[in-house]
Amino acid sequence: MLARLKQGVIQAEVSLVNGRSVISSLRQRMPLRVSSPLYPVSQQTVSFFIMNPAAGLLQGDQHTIYLCVKEGAQAVVLGQGATKVFRSPQRNFSRQFTTIRVEAGARLEYLPDVVIPFAESCLLSRTNILVSSKASALFWEINAPGRVARQELFAYHKLDQQTNVYIDRELIFSDRFVLEPSSIPSELQSWHNPLGLVHGYTHTGTFWTIDPNAEQAIGQLLQRNTEEEEGYLEKIAGKYSVLLAGTKLTSQAYCFRALGRSADNIQAAFKELWQFFRNRLFNQPAWPWRKY
């Protein structure tokens, strides 16, 4: 008997009610679930986890996540655990579709956990970020090469991810990452080869910053007193042994790329970026990070 395909759904809206951000609308279908709302910092910012009590994504499964933060509301959304993508003997894609909408005066910080594509898996992922020019969004994605402890380094069939960023409904950037390791020439398939799949690294990450005052904050991030002095970005990269670089999309939208040899290192580097922007953009202290 064939296993039933899982079509997990989360549709959540966050609204500002009497100065308090609340989950005003929620539809969820197993295996995706939303945790109870938390307020670890203030009533203005609601926090919750996206959870998957199932093992992960099997071939043919589809997860659809829609998050909308209404005008003036604030939300921090975290992933409870890694997104595991299991083998696909028939090469049928596991699919994950995410839509993020942030209205004027609102703020969303969406920080999912690492994606782990197991050997012989196929993942199709599409993310659309729709933000008002008067809103803020911080978002990251982190990818592992497989189950490192089992030496499943780039043993998956295909990883196809695309992220589209819209400001005031105008597409400002579309980023697509497609990796099919078996199609890479054999001399470049060694994961530790500096000319290989990801320049000798194993893990990748992308951090998006969208805010009306992003350009000023980026200037502070890169500021140096002398040419010889390391900037804040270089210090983070050295501290966590990652390769880190940033790209300007518009004056209010920036993208940071990271290459590393562990998901923990990239996540730790991204946490520092996140806390930096929380302080500079929102004038708020470090978030009390706790996953469990």
Short mmCIF file of N, CA and C in Angstrom, two decimals, residues 12-119:
data_model
loop_
_atom_site.label_atom_id
_atom_site.label_comp_id
_atom_site.label_asym_id
_atom_site.label_seq_id
_atom_site.Cartn_x
_atom_site.Cartn_y
_atom_site.Cartn_z
N ALA A 12 -1.35 32.02 8.15
CA ALA A 12 -1.42 32.77 9.40
C ALA A 12 -1.33 34.27 9.13
N GLU A 13 -2.20 35.02 9.80
CA GLU A 13 -2.15 36.47 9.73
C GLU A 13 -1.95 37.03 11.13
N VAL A 14 -1.11 38.06 11.22
CA VAL A 14 -0.83 38.72 12.49
C VAL A 14 -1.32 40.16 12.38
N SER A 15 -2.13 40.59 13.35
CA SER A 15 -2.70 41.93 13.35
C SER A 15 -2.40 42.64 14.66
N LEU A 16 -2.44 43.96 14.61
CA LEU A 16 -2.24 44.77 15.82
C LEU A 16 -3.61 45.09 16.41
N VAL A 17 -3.84 44.62 17.64
CA VAL A 17 -5.12 44.82 18.32
C VAL A 17 -4.85 45.46 19.68
N ASN A 18 -5.28 46.72 19.83
CA ASN A 18 -5.08 47.44 21.10
C ASN A 18 -3.62 47.45 21.53
N GLY A 19 -2.72 47.72 20.58
CA GLY A 19 -1.30 47.80 20.88
C GLY A 19 -0.61 46.47 21.05
N ARG A 20 -1.30 45.38 20.76
CA ARG A 20 -0.75 44.04 20.94
C ARG A 20 -0.83 43.28 19.62
N SER A 21 0.27 42.67 19.21
CA SER A 21 0.27 41.87 17.99
C SER A 21 -0.27 40.48 18.32
N VAL A 22 -1.26 40.04 17.56
CA VAL A 22 -1.89 38.75 17.82
C VAL A 22 -2.05 37.98 16.52
N ILE A 23 -2.13 36.64 16.63
CA ILE A 23 -2.44 35.82 15.46
C ILE A 23 -3.95 35.94 15.26
N SER A 24 -4.35 36.76 14.31
CA SER A 24 -5.76 37.09 14.12
C SER A 24 -6.48 36.09 13.23
N SER A 25 -5.75 35.35 12.43
CA SER A 25 -6.35 34.35 11.56
C SER A 25 -5.36 33.21 11.38
N LEU A 26 -5.87 31.98 11.48
CA LEU A 26 -4.98 30.83 11.36
C LEU A 26 -5.72 29.64 10.75
N ARG A 27 -5.14 29.10 9.71
CA ARG A 27 -5.61 27.84 9.13
C ARG A 27 -4.40 26.94 9.04
N GLN A 28 -4.51 25.73 9.53
CA GLN A 28 -3.37 24.82 9.49
C GLN A 28 -3.86 23.40 9.21
N ARG A 29 -3.04 22.69 8.46
CA ARG A 29 -3.34 21.30 8.13
C ARG A 29 -2.09 20.48 8.40
N MET A 30 -2.28 19.39 9.09
CA MET A 30 -1.15 18.51 9.38
C MET A 30 -0.49 18.05 8.09
N PRO A 31 0.88 17.91 8.12
CA PRO A 31 1.70 17.84 9.33
C PRO A 31 2.28 19.18 9.79
N LEU A 32 1.89 20.30 9.20
CA LEU A 32 2.40 21.58 9.66
C LEU A 32 1.51 22.12 10.78
N ARG A 33 2.16 22.69 11.78
CA ARG A 33 1.43 23.26 12.91
C ARG A 33 2.11 24.56 13.36
N VAL A 34 1.32 25.41 14.01
CA VAL A 34 1.83 26.65 14.60
C VAL A 34 1.75 26.51 16.11
N SER A 35 2.81 26.91 16.80
CA SER A 35 2.84 26.83 18.27
C SER A 35 1.94 27.90 18.88
N SER A 36 1.76 27.84 20.16
CA SER A 36 1.06 28.90 20.88
C SER A 36 1.87 30.19 20.78
N PRO A 37 1.21 31.34 20.73
CA PRO A 37 1.93 32.61 20.64
C PRO A 37 2.72 32.91 21.92
N LEU A 38 3.88 33.50 21.73
CA LEU A 38 4.76 33.85 22.85
C LEU A 38 5.07 35.34 22.78
N TYR A 39 5.37 35.93 23.96
CA TYR A 39 5.71 37.35 24.04
C TYR A 39 6.95 37.50 24.92
N PRO A 40 8.13 37.05 24.44
CA PRO A 40 9.32 37.09 25.29
C PRO A 40 9.91 38.47 25.48
N VAL A 41 9.55 39.43 24.63
CA VAL A 41 10.14 40.77 24.73
C VAL A 41 9.10 41.80 25.12
N SER A 42 8.00 41.87 24.35
CA SER A 42 6.94 42.84 24.64
C SER A 42 5.65 42.38 23.97
N GLN A 43 4.54 43.02 24.34
CA GLN A 43 3.25 42.70 23.75
C GLN A 43 3.15 43.17 22.29
N GLN A 44 4.06 44.05 21.89
CA GLN A 44 4.03 44.55 20.52
C GLN A 44 4.51 43.52 19.50
N THR A 45 5.29 42.55 19.96
CA THR A 45 5.87 41.56 19.05
C THR A 45 5.44 40.16 19.47
N VAL A 46 4.70 39.49 18.61
CA VAL A 46 4.30 38.12 18.88
C VAL A 46 5.31 37.18 18.22
N SER A 47 5.60 36.09 18.89
CA SER A 47 6.53 35.09 18.35
C SER A 47 5.86 33.72 18.37
N PHE A 48 6.13 32.92 17.34
CA PHE A 48 5.64 31.56 17.33
C PHE A 48 6.54 30.69 16.45
N PHE A 49 6.41 29.38 16.64
CA PHE A 49 7.20 28.41 15.90
C PHE A 49 6.34 27.74 14.84
N ILE A 50 6.95 27.43 13.71
CA ILE A 50 6.34 26.54 12.73
C ILE A 50 6.90 25.15 12.98
N MET A 51 6.00 24.20 13.21
CA MET A 51 6.41 22.86 13.62
C MET A 51 5.94 21.82 12.61
N ASN A 52 6.71 20.74 12.51
CA ASN A 52 6.34 19.60 11.67
C ASN A 52 6.57 18.33 12.49
N PRO A 53 5.52 17.78 13.11
CA PRO A 53 5.70 16.58 13.93
C PRO A 53 5.99 15.32 13.12
N ALA A 54 5.82 15.40 11.80
CA ALA A 54 6.18 14.26 10.95
C ALA A 54 7.69 14.22 10.75
N ALA A 55 8.19 13.15 10.17
CA ALA A 55 9.63 12.99 10.01
C ALA A 55 10.22 14.03 9.08
N GLY A 56 9.48 14.42 8.04
CA GLY A 56 10.00 15.36 7.07
C GLY A 56 9.19 15.28 5.79
N LEU A 57 9.80 15.69 4.68
CA LEU A 57 9.15 15.68 3.38
C LEU A 57 9.50 14.40 2.63
N LEU A 58 8.50 13.60 2.30
CA LEU A 58 8.69 12.44 1.44
C LEU A 58 8.47 12.86 -0.01
N GLN A 59 8.84 11.97 -0.94
CA GLN A 59 8.65 12.33 -2.34
C GLN A 59 7.17 12.58 -2.62
N GLY A 60 6.90 13.66 -3.35
CA GLY A 60 5.54 14.02 -3.68
C GLY A 60 4.83 14.86 -2.65
N ASP A 61 5.37 14.97 -1.44
CA ASP A 61 4.75 15.80 -0.40
C ASP A 61 4.84 17.28 -0.78
N GLN A 62 3.92 18.06 -0.24
CA GLN A 62 3.94 19.50 -0.49
C GLN A 62 3.59 20.25 0.79
N HIS A 63 4.41 21.24 1.13
CA HIS A 63 4.13 22.13 2.25
C HIS A 63 3.92 23.54 1.71
N THR A 64 2.86 24.18 2.16
CA THR A 64 2.53 25.54 1.73
C THR A 64 2.41 26.42 2.96
N ILE A 65 3.22 27.49 3.02
CA ILE A 65 3.23 28.39 4.17
C ILE A 65 2.92 29.80 3.68
N TYR A 66 1.92 30.42 4.30
CA TYR A 66 1.56 31.80 3.99
C TYR A 66 1.55 32.59 5.29
N LEU A 67 2.39 33.62 5.36
CA LEU A 67 2.48 34.47 6.54
C LEU A 67 2.20 35.90 6.12
N CYS A 68 1.25 36.53 6.79
CA CYS A 68 0.93 37.93 6.49
C CYS A 68 0.93 38.72 7.79
N VAL A 69 1.72 39.79 7.81
CA VAL A 69 1.74 40.68 8.98
C VAL A 69 1.05 41.97 8.57
N LYS A 70 -0.08 42.23 9.22
CA LYS A 70 -0.90 43.37 8.84
C LYS A 70 -0.30 44.68 9.35
N GLU A 71 -0.86 45.77 8.88
CA GLU A 71 -0.32 47.11 9.15
C GLU A 71 -0.07 47.34 10.64
N GLY A 72 1.16 47.73 10.97
CA GLY A 72 1.53 48.09 12.33
C GLY A 72 1.90 46.93 13.24
N ALA A 73 1.67 45.69 12.82
CA ALA A 73 1.95 44.53 13.67
C ALA A 73 3.41 44.09 13.53
N GLN A 74 3.85 43.27 14.50
CA GLN A 74 5.23 42.78 14.52
C GLN A 74 5.23 41.29 14.87
N ALA A 75 6.05 40.51 14.16
CA ALA A 75 6.10 39.07 14.44
C ALA A 75 7.51 38.54 14.22
N VAL A 76 7.87 37.59 15.08
CA VAL A 76 9.11 36.81 14.92
C VAL A 76 8.67 35.36 14.78
N VAL A 77 8.98 34.75 13.63
CA VAL A 77 8.56 33.38 13.35
C VAL A 77 9.81 32.51 13.21
N LEU A 78 9.86 31.43 13.97
CA LEU A 78 11.04 30.57 14.01
C LEU A 78 10.67 29.16 13.55
N GLY A 79 11.66 28.43 13.05
CA GLY A 79 11.48 27.02 12.76
C GLY A 79 11.90 26.19 13.96
N GLN A 80 11.10 25.18 14.29
CA GLN A 80 11.42 24.38 15.47
C GLN A 80 12.53 23.37 15.19
N GLY A 81 12.60 22.89 13.97
CA GLY A 81 13.61 21.88 13.63
C GLY A 81 13.93 21.92 12.15
N ALA A 82 14.91 21.12 11.77
CA ALA A 82 15.36 21.10 10.38
C ALA A 82 14.27 20.57 9.46
N THR A 83 14.28 21.05 8.22
CA THR A 83 13.41 20.51 7.18
C THR A 83 14.16 19.37 6.49
N LYS A 84 13.76 18.13 6.78
CA LYS A 84 14.43 16.95 6.23
C LYS A 84 13.70 16.51 4.97
N VAL A 85 14.46 16.32 3.91
CA VAL A 85 13.88 15.90 2.63
C VAL A 85 14.37 14.48 2.34
N PHE A 86 13.44 13.53 2.32
CA PHE A 86 13.80 12.12 2.18
C PHE A 86 13.98 11.71 0.72
N ARG A 87 14.54 10.54 0.53
CA ARG A 87 14.88 10.04 -0.80
C ARG A 87 13.65 9.91 -1.68
N SER A 88 13.89 10.10 -2.96
CA SER A 88 12.82 10.02 -3.95
C SER A 88 13.23 9.02 -5.03
N PRO A 89 12.89 7.74 -4.85
CA PRO A 89 13.31 6.72 -5.82
C PRO A 89 12.81 7.02 -7.24
N GLN A 90 11.61 7.59 -7.37
CA GLN A 90 11.07 7.93 -8.68
C GLN A 90 11.43 9.35 -9.12
N ARG A 91 12.23 10.03 -8.32
CA ARG A 91 12.65 11.40 -8.60
C ARG A 91 11.46 12.36 -8.68
N ASN A 92 10.43 12.09 -7.90
CA ASN A 92 9.32 13.03 -7.76
C ASN A 92 9.72 14.09 -6.75
N PHE A 93 9.49 15.34 -7.08
CA PHE A 93 9.89 16.42 -6.19
C PHE A 93 9.07 16.45 -4.91
N SER A 94 9.75 16.72 -3.80
CA SER A 94 9.09 17.23 -2.61
C SER A 94 9.01 18.75 -2.81
N ARG A 95 7.89 19.36 -2.44
CA ARG A 95 7.69 20.77 -2.75
C ARG A 95 7.42 21.59 -1.49
N GLN A 96 7.98 22.78 -1.50
CA GLN A 96 7.74 23.71 -0.40
C GLN A 96 7.53 25.10 -0.96
N PHE A 97 6.34 25.66 -0.72
CA PHE A 97 5.99 26.99 -1.22
C PHE A 97 5.75 27.92 -0.03
N THR A 98 6.46 29.04 -0.03
CA THR A 98 6.34 30.00 1.08
C THR A 98 6.03 31.38 0.51
N THR A 99 5.01 32.02 1.07
CA THR A 99 4.66 33.40 0.70
C THR A 99 4.67 34.25 1.96
N ILE A 100 5.44 35.33 1.92
CA ILE A 100 5.56 36.26 3.04
C ILE A 100 5.03 37.61 2.59
N ARG A 101 4.07 38.15 3.33
CA ARG A 101 3.51 39.46 3.00
C ARG A 101 3.59 40.36 4.24
N VAL A 102 4.19 41.55 4.06
CA VAL A 102 4.37 42.48 5.18
C VAL A 102 3.82 43.84 4.75
N GLU A 103 2.79 44.30 5.45
CA GLU A 103 2.13 45.54 5.08
C GLU A 103 2.83 46.76 5.69
N ALA A 104 2.39 47.93 5.28
CA ALA A 104 3.02 49.19 5.71
C ALA A 104 3.06 49.30 7.23
N GLY A 105 4.21 49.69 7.74
CA GLY A 105 4.37 49.87 9.17
C GLY A 105 4.51 48.59 9.96
N ALA A 106 4.53 47.44 9.26
CA ALA A 106 4.63 46.14 9.93
C ALA A 106 6.06 45.61 9.85
N ARG A 107 6.28 44.53 10.60
CA ARG A 107 7.62 43.93 10.62
C ARG A 107 7.51 42.42 10.80
N LEU A 108 8.29 41.69 10.01
CA LEU A 108 8.36 40.24 10.14
C LEU A 108 9.80 39.80 10.13
N GLU A 109 10.16 38.98 11.11
CA GLU A 109 11.46 38.33 11.15
C GLU A 109 11.20 36.83 11.06
N TYR A 110 11.55 36.25 9.91
CA TYR A 110 11.24 34.83 9.65
C TYR A 110 12.55 34.07 9.54
N LEU A 111 12.76 33.14 10.50
CA LEU A 111 14.06 32.48 10.64
C LEU A 111 13.87 30.96 10.70
N PRO A 112 13.64 30.33 9.56
CA PRO A 112 13.46 28.87 9.55
C PRO A 112 14.78 28.14 9.81
N ASP A 113 14.68 26.88 10.15
CA ASP A 113 15.87 26.08 10.41
C ASP A 113 16.46 25.56 9.10
N VAL A 114 17.54 24.81 9.20
CA VAL A 114 18.29 24.35 8.04
C VAL A 114 17.49 23.34 7.22
N VAL A 115 17.69 23.36 5.90
CA VAL A 115 17.13 22.37 4.98
C VAL A 115 18.18 21.28 4.76
N ILE A 116 17.78 20.02 4.99
CA ILE A 116 18.72 18.89 4.84
C ILE A 116 18.17 17.93 3.78
N PRO A 117 18.69 18.00 2.55
CA PRO A 117 18.26 17.06 1.52
C PRO A 117 19.04 15.75 1.62
N PHE A 118 18.35 14.67 1.97
CA PHE A 118 19.00 13.37 2.12
C PHE A 118 19.43 12.83 0.74
N ALA A 119 20.21 11.76 0.77
CA ALA A 119 20.66 11.13 -0.48
C ALA A 119 19.45 10.73 -1.33
#
